[in-house]
mmCIF file of C-alpha atoms and ligand atoms in Angstrom:
data_model
loop_
_atom_site.group_PDB
_atom_site.id
_atom_site.type_symbol
_atom_site.label_atom_id
_atom_site.label_comp_id
_atom_site.label_asym_id
_atom_site.label_seq_id
_atom_site.Cartn_x
_atom_site.Cartn_y
_atom_site.Cartn_z
ATOM 1 C CA MET A 1 0.182 0.097 -0.294
ATOM 2 C CA ASN A 2 1.683 3.521 -0.992
ATOM 3 C CA LEU A 3 0.463 5.222 2.375
ATOM 4 C CA VAL A 4 0.088 8.482 0.366
ATOM 5 C CA ASN A 5 -3.375 9.725 0.561
ATOM 6 C CA LYS A 6 -4.677 7.429 3.552
ATOM 7 C CA VAL A 7 -6.855 8.275 6.125
ATOM 8 C CA ILE A 8 -5.602 6.025 9.113
ATOM 9 C CA VAL A 9 -7.102 5.996 12.374
ATOM 10 C CA ILE A 10 -4.965 5.025 15.341
ATOM 11 C CA THR A 11 -5.437 4.321 18.663
ATOM 12 C CA GLY A 12 -2.876 5.481 21.228
ATOM 13 C CA GLY A 13 -1.103 7.908 19.026
ATOM 14 C CA THR A 14 -0.216 10.127 21.672
ATOM 15 C CA SER A 15 2.716 8.280 23.209
ATOM 16 C CA GLY A 16 5.772 6.229 22.728
ATOM 17 C CA ILE A 17 5.528 3.964 19.101
ATOM 18 C CA GLY A 18 1.913 5.727 18.275
ATOM 19 C CA ARG A 19 2.793 9.069 18.503
ATOM 20 C CA GLN A 20 6.189 8.300 16.189
ATOM 21 C CA ILE A 21 4.081 5.916 13.634
ATOM 22 C CA VAL A 22 1.985 9.762 13.446
ATOM 23 C CA GLU A 23 4.991 11.441 13.069
ATOM 24 C CA GLN A 24 6.022 9.387 10.557
ATOM 25 C CA LEU A 25 2.764 9.379 8.263
ATOM 26 C CA GLN A 26 1.513 13.005 9.084
ATOM 27 C CA ALA A 27 2.507 14.977 6.319
ATOM 28 C CA GLN A 28 1.056 13.364 2.886
ATOM 29 C CA ASN A 29 -1.842 11.833 4.495
ATOM 30 C CA THR A 30 -5.537 12.236 7.181
ATOM 31 C CA ILE A 31 -4.449 10.726 10.432
ATOM 32 C CA ILE A 32 -7.487 10.634 12.941
ATOM 33 C CA VAL A 33 -5.926 10.003 16.153
ATOM 34 C CA VAL A 34 -7.733 8.382 19.207
ATOM 35 C CA ALA A 35 -6.805 8.375 23.306
ATOM 36 C CA ARG A 36 -7.810 9.521 26.556
ATOM 37 C CA ASN A 37 -4.897 12.322 27.918
ATOM 38 C CA SER A 38 -7.023 16.157 26.298
ATOM 39 C CA ASP A 39 -3.524 17.932 26.937
ATOM 40 C CA ARG A 40 -1.425 15.413 24.693
ATOM 41 C CA LEU A 41 -4.133 15.614 22.134
ATOM 42 C CA GLU A 42 -4.443 18.885 22.237
ATOM 43 C CA GLN A 43 -0.731 19.173 21.420
ATOM 44 C CA LEU A 44 -0.610 16.749 18.518
ATOM 45 C CA LYS A 45 -3.726 18.819 16.855
ATOM 46 C CA LYS A 46 -1.787 22.011 17.220
ATOM 47 C CA ARG A 47 1.558 20.673 15.641
ATOM 48 C CA TYR A 48 0.358 18.859 12.583
ATOM 49 C CA LYS A 49 -2.525 19.998 10.035
ATOM 50 C CA ASN A 50 -3.646 16.614 9.402
ATOM 51 C CA VAL A 51 -4.343 15.361 12.652
ATOM 52 C CA THR A 52 -7.773 14.840 13.484
ATOM 53 C CA CYS A 53 -8.167 14.100 16.735
ATOM 54 C CA PHE A 54 -11.074 11.649 19.083
ATOM 55 C CA PRO A 55 -11.160 11.588 22.782
ATOM 56 C CA ALA A 56 -12.275 8.151 23.870
ATOM 57 C CA ASP A 57 -11.839 5.911 26.856
ATOM 58 C CA LEU A 58 -11.165 2.040 25.085
ATOM 59 C CA SER A 59 -11.524 0.758 28.553
ATOM 60 C CA ASP A 60 -14.898 1.598 28.672
ATOM 61 C CA PRO A 61 -16.932 -0.726 26.050
ATOM 62 C CA GLY A 62 -19.986 2.263 25.774
ATOM 63 C CA SER A 63 -17.050 4.394 24.328
ATOM 64 C CA TYR A 64 -16.821 2.214 20.927
ATOM 65 C CA GLN A 65 -20.153 3.260 19.447
ATOM 66 C CA PRO A 66 -20.048 6.968 19.669
ATOM 67 C CA LEU A 67 -16.595 7.101 18.787
ATOM 68 C CA SER A 68 -16.764 4.852 15.508
ATOM 69 C CA GLU A 69 -19.949 7.068 14.472
ATOM 70 C CA ARG A 70 -18.106 10.719 15.320
ATOM 71 C CA ILE A 71 -15.136 9.523 13.093
ATOM 72 C CA GLN A 72 -17.174 7.657 10.399
ATOM 73 C CA ALA A 73 -19.504 11.332 10.097
ATOM 74 C CA GLU A 74 -16.378 13.450 9.203
ATOM 75 C CA PHE A 75 -14.583 10.442 7.467
ATOM 76 C CA PRO A 76 -17.027 8.089 5.834
ATOM 77 C CA ARG A 77 -13.873 6.688 4.435
ATOM 78 C CA VAL A 78 -11.044 5.008 6.242
ATOM 79 C CA ASP A 79 -7.612 3.271 4.512
ATOM 80 C CA VAL A 80 -6.581 2.261 7.200
ATOM 81 C CA LEU A 81 -6.979 1.112 11.269
ATOM 82 C CA ILE A 82 -3.896 0.833 13.013
ATOM 83 C CA ASN A 83 -4.768 -0.735 17.191
ATOM 84 C CA ASN A 84 -2.144 0.411 18.664
ATOM 85 C CA ALA A 85 -3.119 1.425 22.520
ATOM 86 C CA ALA A 86 -2.946 -1.341 24.662
ATOM 87 C CA ILE A 87 -1.724 -0.916 28.306
ATOM 88 C CA GLN A 88 0.303 -3.435 30.354
ATOM 89 C CA ASN A 89 -0.103 -4.564 34.309
ATOM 90 C CA GLU A 90 2.404 -6.139 35.694
ATOM 91 C CA PRO A 91 1.170 -6.417 39.110
ATOM 92 C CA PHE A 92 0.987 -10.340 40.599
ATOM 93 C CA PHE A 93 -2.451 -11.530 41.333
ATOM 94 C CA THR A 94 -1.091 -12.710 44.466
ATOM 95 C CA ASP A 95 0.593 -9.374 45.047
ATOM 96 C CA PRO A 96 -1.448 -7.138 48.107
ATOM 97 C CA ASP A 97 -1.706 -3.716 45.993
ATOM 98 C CA PHE A 98 -3.379 -6.339 42.876
ATOM 99 C CA GLU A 99 -6.378 -4.263 41.811
ATOM 100 C CA TYR A 100 -9.218 -6.459 40.712
ATOM 101 C CA GLU A 101 -11.083 -3.849 38.398
ATOM 102 C CA LYS A 102 -8.157 -3.705 36.890
ATOM 103 C CA ILE A 103 -8.448 -7.278 34.956
ATOM 104 C CA THR A 104 -11.311 -5.832 32.853
ATOM 105 C CA ARG A 105 -10.002 -2.479 31.895
ATOM 106 C CA GLU A 106 -6.874 -3.974 30.557
ATOM 107 C CA ILE A 107 -8.638 -6.675 28.677
ATOM 108 C CA ASN A 108 -11.077 -3.685 26.788
ATOM 109 C CA VAL A 109 -8.215 -1.448 25.932
ATOM 110 C CA ASN A 110 -6.439 -4.253 24.623
ATOM 111 C CA PHE A 111 -8.679 -6.533 23.524
ATOM 112 C CA THR A 112 -12.352 -5.668 23.415
ATOM 113 C CA ALA A 113 -11.708 -2.386 22.020
ATOM 114 C CA VAL A 114 -9.730 -4.095 19.037
ATOM 115 C CA CYS A 115 -12.426 -6.418 18.242
ATOM 116 C CA ALA A 116 -15.190 -3.793 18.532
ATOM 117 C CA LEU A 117 -13.108 -1.035 15.980
ATOM 118 C CA SER A 118 -12.527 -3.667 13.594
ATOM 119 C CA TYR A 119 -16.215 -4.484 13.622
ATOM 120 C CA LEU A 120 -17.638 -1.364 13.555
ATOM 121 C CA LEU A 121 -15.371 0.582 11.187
ATOM 122 C CA ILE A 122 -15.822 -1.956 8.383
ATOM 123 C CA PRO A 123 -18.788 0.334 6.981
ATOM 124 C CA ALA A 124 -16.026 2.981 6.244
ATOM 125 C CA LEU A 125 -13.347 0.236 5.457
ATOM 126 C CA ASN A 126 -15.303 -1.585 2.908
ATOM 127 C CA GLY A 127 -16.812 1.902 1.184
ATOM 128 C CA ASN A 128 -13.347 2.022 -0.682
ATOM 129 C CA GLU A 129 -12.615 0.989 -4.218
ATOM 130 C CA ALA A 130 -8.920 0.338 -2.894
ATOM 131 C CA GLN A 131 -7.177 -1.809 -0.697
ATOM 132 C CA SER A 132 -8.004 -1.481 3.545
ATOM 133 C CA ILE A 133 -6.458 -2.516 6.323
ATOM 134 C CA ILE A 134 -6.487 -3.557 9.906
ATOM 135 C CA LEU A 135 -3.734 -3.123 10.972
ATOM 136 C CA ASN A 136 -3.129 -4.845 14.893
ATOM 137 C CA ILE A 137 0.415 -3.850 17.016
ATOM 138 C CA ASN A 138 1.107 -7.343 18.558
ATOM 139 C CA SER A 139 4.049 -8.526 20.374
ATOM 140 C CA GLY A 140 6.195 -12.051 21.671
ATOM 141 C CA LEU A 141 3.983 -11.886 24.362
ATOM 142 C CA SER A 142 1.450 -13.338 21.772
ATOM 143 C CA PHE A 143 3.579 -16.762 21.586
ATOM 144 C CA VAL A 144 5.935 -16.690 24.924
ATOM 145 C CA ALA A 145 4.977 -15.755 28.649
ATOM 146 C CA LYS A 146 6.143 -13.279 31.039
ATOM 147 C CA LYS A 147 5.761 -13.805 34.679
ATOM 148 C CA SER A 148 4.139 -10.492 35.485
ATOM 149 C CA ALA A 149 2.305 -9.398 32.909
ATOM 150 C CA SER A 150 -0.089 -12.361 32.359
ATOM 151 C CA VAL A 151 -3.229 -10.442 31.768
ATOM 152 C CA TYR A 152 -1.020 -8.785 28.485
ATOM 153 C CA CYS A 153 0.195 -11.780 27.126
ATOM 154 C CA ALA A 154 -3.555 -13.845 27.153
ATOM 155 C CA THR A 155 -4.852 -9.955 25.134
ATOM 156 C CA LYS A 156 -1.499 -10.808 22.334
ATOM 157 C CA ALA A 157 -2.181 -14.151 22.664
ATOM 158 C CA ALA A 158 -5.864 -13.672 21.875
ATOM 159 C CA ILE A 159 -5.343 -10.803 18.676
ATOM 160 C CA ASN A 160 -3.520 -13.296 16.847
ATOM 161 C CA LEU A 161 -6.160 -15.444 16.831
ATOM 162 C CA PHE A 162 -8.838 -12.629 16.548
ATOM 163 C CA SER A 163 -6.346 -10.986 13.341
ATOM 164 C CA GLN A 164 -5.559 -14.564 11.363
ATOM 165 C CA SER A 165 -9.761 -15.647 11.679
ATOM 166 C CA LEU A 166 -10.812 -11.980 10.637
ATOM 167 C CA SER A 167 -8.591 -12.143 7.552
ATOM 168 C CA TYR A 168 -10.199 -15.292 6.690
ATOM 169 C CA GLN A 169 -13.830 -13.538 6.848
ATOM 170 C CA LEU A 170 -12.305 -11.062 5.152
ATOM 171 C CA GLU A 171 -10.701 -12.899 2.751
ATOM 172 C CA HIS A 172 -13.224 -11.824 -0.629
ATOM 173 C CA THR A 173 -13.323 -8.319 0.641
ATOM 174 C CA ASN A 174 -11.173 -5.179 -0.119
ATOM 175 C CA ILE A 175 -9.569 -5.562 3.512
ATOM 176 C CA LYS A 176 -7.065 -6.655 4.539
ATOM 177 C CA VAL A 177 -6.120 -7.472 8.225
ATOM 178 C CA LEU A 178 -2.638 -7.561 9.293
ATOM 179 C CA GLN A 179 0.199 -8.050 12.349
ATOM 180 C CA ALA A 180 3.132 -6.210 13.576
ATOM 181 C CA PHE A 181 4.826 -8.568 16.560
ATOM 182 C CA ILE A 182 7.546 -5.934 18.307
ATOM 183 C CA PRO A 183 10.767 -6.631 20.020
ATOM 184 C CA LEU A 184 10.729 -3.835 22.886
ATOM 185 C CA VAL A 185 10.862 -1.071 22.283
ATOM 186 C CA ASP A 186 11.636 2.145 24.486
ATOM 187 C CA THR A 187 8.144 3.909 25.291
ATOM 188 C CA PRO A 188 6.360 4.958 28.852
ATOM 189 C CA MET A 189 5.217 1.502 28.678
ATOM 190 C CA THR A 190 8.133 -0.427 28.928
ATOM 191 C CA GLN A 191 9.912 2.414 31.485
ATOM 192 C CA GLY A 192 12.531 1.330 34.414
ATOM 193 C CA ARG A 193 12.776 -2.147 32.651
ATOM 194 C CA GLY A 194 14.320 -4.397 29.906
ATOM 195 C CA GLU A 195 17.715 -3.521 28.957
ATOM 196 C CA ASN A 196 18.754 -3.278 24.504
ATOM 197 C CA LYS A 197 15.111 -2.073 23.460
ATOM 198 C CA ILE A 198 14.620 -0.161 20.065
ATOM 199 C CA SER A 199 13.985 3.406 20.105
ATOM 200 C CA ALA A 200 10.171 3.980 19.193
ATOM 201 C CA GLU A 201 11.086 5.751 16.140
ATOM 202 C CA CYS A 202 12.957 2.512 14.866
ATOM 203 C CA ALA A 203 9.404 0.722 15.861
ATOM 204 C CA ALA A 204 7.299 2.770 13.687
ATOM 205 C CA LYS A 205 9.890 2.627 10.818
ATOM 206 C CA SER A 206 9.276 -0.540 10.563
ATOM 207 C CA ILE A 207 6.457 -1.498 11.408
ATOM 208 C CA LEU A 208 5.052 1.238 8.363
ATOM 209 C CA LYS A 209 7.751 -0.831 6.599
ATOM 210 C CA GLY A 210 5.292 -3.866 6.843
ATOM 211 C CA LEU A 211 2.076 -2.149 6.012
ATOM 212 C CA LYS A 212 3.611 -0.383 2.647
ATOM 213 C CA GLN A 213 4.477 -4.587 1.637
ATOM 214 C CA GLN A 214 0.728 -5.859 3.649
ATOM 215 C CA LYS A 215 2.426 -8.437 5.475
ATOM 216 C CA PRO A 216 0.105 -10.754 7.324
ATOM 217 C CA GLN A 217 2.915 -11.345 10.058
ATOM 218 C CA HIS A 218 5.160 -8.951 9.644
ATOM 219 C CA ASP A 219 8.084 -10.166 12.733
ATOM 220 C CA ILE A 220 10.259 -7.084 13.504
ATOM 221 C CA GLY A 221 13.958 -7.382 14.970
ATOM 222 C CA LYS A 222 14.330 -10.095 17.547
ATOM 223 C CA ILE A 223 11.200 -11.686 17.608
ATOM 224 C CA LYS A 224 12.244 -12.910 14.266
ATOM 225 C CA VAL A 225 14.767 -14.768 16.246
ATOM 226 C CA LEU A 226 12.079 -15.288 19.125
ATOM 227 C CA ARG A 227 9.898 -17.482 16.807
ATOM 228 C CA ILE A 228 12.749 -19.375 15.572
ATOM 229 C CA LEU A 229 13.653 -19.970 19.044
ATOM 230 C CA ASN A 230 10.275 -20.945 20.682
ATOM 231 C CA THR A 231 9.726 -23.288 17.326
ATOM 232 C CA LEU A 232 13.760 -25.271 18.187
ATOM 233 C CA THR A 233 13.366 -25.104 22.061
ATOM 234 C CA PRO A 234 10.454 -23.849 23.190
ATOM 235 C CA SER A 235 11.906 -24.319 27.033
ATOM 236 C CA LEU A 236 14.463 -22.373 26.592
ATOM 237 C CA ALA A 237 12.164 -19.602 24.939
ATOM 238 C CA LYS A 238 9.651 -19.846 27.667
ATOM 239 C CA ARG A 239 12.644 -19.440 30.455
ATOM 240 C CA LEU A 240 14.751 -16.466 28.483
ATOM 241 C CA LEU A 241 10.764 -14.552 28.684
ATOM 242 C CA LYS A 242 9.618 -15.748 31.769
ATOM 243 C CA GLY A 243 11.551 -12.821 33.647
ATOM 244 C CA SER A 244 11.572 -10.572 31.275
HETATM 245 N N1 LIG B 1 6.673 -0.841 24.166
HETATM 246 C C1 LIG B 1 6.919 -2.002 24.074
HETATM 247 O O1 LIG B 1 8.270 -2.612 23.741
HETATM 248 C C2 LIG B 1 6.143 -3.368 22.827
HETATM 249 C C3 LIG B 1 6.663 -4.255 23.072
HETATM 250 C C4 LIG B 1 5.850 -4.979 22.074
HETATM 251 C C5 LIG B 1 4.542 -4.772 21.491
HETATM 252 N N2 LIG B 1 4.246 -3.089 21.650
HETATM 253 C C6 LIG B 1 2.799 -2.805 21.715
HETATM 254 O O2 LIG B 1 3.287 -1.112 21.119
HETATM 255 C C7 LIG B 1 1.527 -0.594 20.890
HETATM 256 C C8 LIG B 1 2.264 0.578 21.455
HETATM 257 O O3 LIG B 1 2.879 0.595 23.048
HETATM 258 P P1 LIG B 1 3.721 1.700 23.258
HETATM 259 O O4 LIG B 1 4.637 1.184 24.433
HETATM 260 O O5 LIG B 1 3.986 3.070 22.458
HETATM 261 O O6 LIG B 1 2.783 2.351 24.275
HETATM 262 P P2 LIG B 1 2.930 3.329 25.122
HETATM 263 O O7 LIG B 1 3.730 4.517 24.793
HETATM 264 O O8 LIG B 1 2.158 3.391 26.754
HETATM 265 O O9 LIG B 1 1.347 4.605 24.422
HETATM 266 C C9 LIG B 1 0.055 3.554 25.345
HETATM 267 C C10 LIG B 1 -0.337 4.555 23.984
HETATM 268 O O10 LIG B 1 -1.889 3.698 24.321
HETATM 269 C C11 LIG B 1 -3.286 5.132 24.812
HETATM 270 N N3 LIG B 1 -4.075 4.370 25.800
HETATM 271 C C12 LIG B 1 -3.953 3.665 27.014
HETATM 272 N N4 LIG B 1 -4.917 3.783 27.683
HETATM 273 C C13 LIG B 1 -5.686 3.996 26.587
HETATM 274 C C14 LIG B 1 -7.447 3.866 26.782
HETATM 275 N N5 LIG B 1 -7.537 3.137 28.240
HETATM 276 N N6 LIG B 1 -8.115 4.854 26.106
HETATM 277 C C15 LIG B 1 -7.284 4.594 24.679
HETATM 278 N N7 LIG B 1 -6.160 5.189 24.292
HETATM 279 C C16 LIG B 1 -5.052 4.512 25.627
HETATM 280 C C17 LIG B 1 -2.064 5.761 25.596
HETATM 281 O O11 LIG B 1 -2.931 7.435 25.241
HETATM 282 P P3 LIG B 1 -3.660 7.976 26.308
HETATM 283 O O12 LIG B 1 -3.303 7.867 27.972
HETATM 284 O O13 LIG B 1 -4.033 9.210 26.211
HETATM 285 O O14 LIG B 1 -5.359 7.367 26.370
HETATM 286 C C18 LIG B 1 -1.489 5.727 24.639
HETATM 287 O O15 LIG B 1 -1.134 6.976 23.481
HETATM 288 C C19 LIG B 1 0.985 -1.884 21.761
HETATM 289 O O16 LIG B 1 -0.345 -1.887 21.468
HETATM 290 C C20 LIG B 1 1.711 -2.494 22.659
HETATM 291 O O17 LIG B 1 1.462 -3.938 23.340
HETATM 292 C C21 LIG B 1 5.154 -2.450 22.695
#
């Protein structure tokens, strides 16, 4: 796909990888950013003339329908939906400060919103004679778990099969479903943990390369090694990621 003059919806475009994707696409495309933080949304709008912002809290399933209606009222045609927003809660289930109600919020942001927006924006994605794309941002934690993020890992695993199944459902339409699997990236999500992270700028560049090439499963950087390791010696892959 030629990423010029496209209408692109991205969730979580105000920080980290999403923010970099916005920066790299905004000059030649119309970008619709969905996130909560109004200050950061305002800043984006002021800085980039091609960026439109729709505040929404994706942890609230009640926000999905009004959001998609507002997007489609202004943009009846959408070329690309990038489901990028996610959160990662780390406390263990056995920790005294574990907050039970956060389980549902994490599942909603990371997974329910991905399914719901993919469904609700199908009319806009389909209303386009050319190719359109749903790109889901995924992680190595979708196929090898780490100890401290059970719900996050499970939502990413769910996105993987959801993306594959949805791509079967849409194979006779103009909508392709792609996934980008990314390694550890230096963003607010990974602040204070992990080593040898790649920059958000570099992650965004690789994601957009895969999007242009319409790769259904785009493994970025160390994910390629992790996938081979997980096939050849899954016990080693598990050991490496367990405490990561
Ligand atoms: N960083 C990594 O190492 C890494 C590795 C593999 C995969 N990934 C994936 O890459 C994607 C981006 O991660 P990142 O590291 O760039 O994260 P990040 O810097 O923490 O940014 C998360 C984005 O999601 C938005 N968001 C969070 N909660 C939201 C909610 N309730 N409603 C709407 N928007 C919400 C945030 O905006 P507001 O706070 O304003 O709402 C922000 O724009 C995620 O899918 C993540 O799973 C990251």
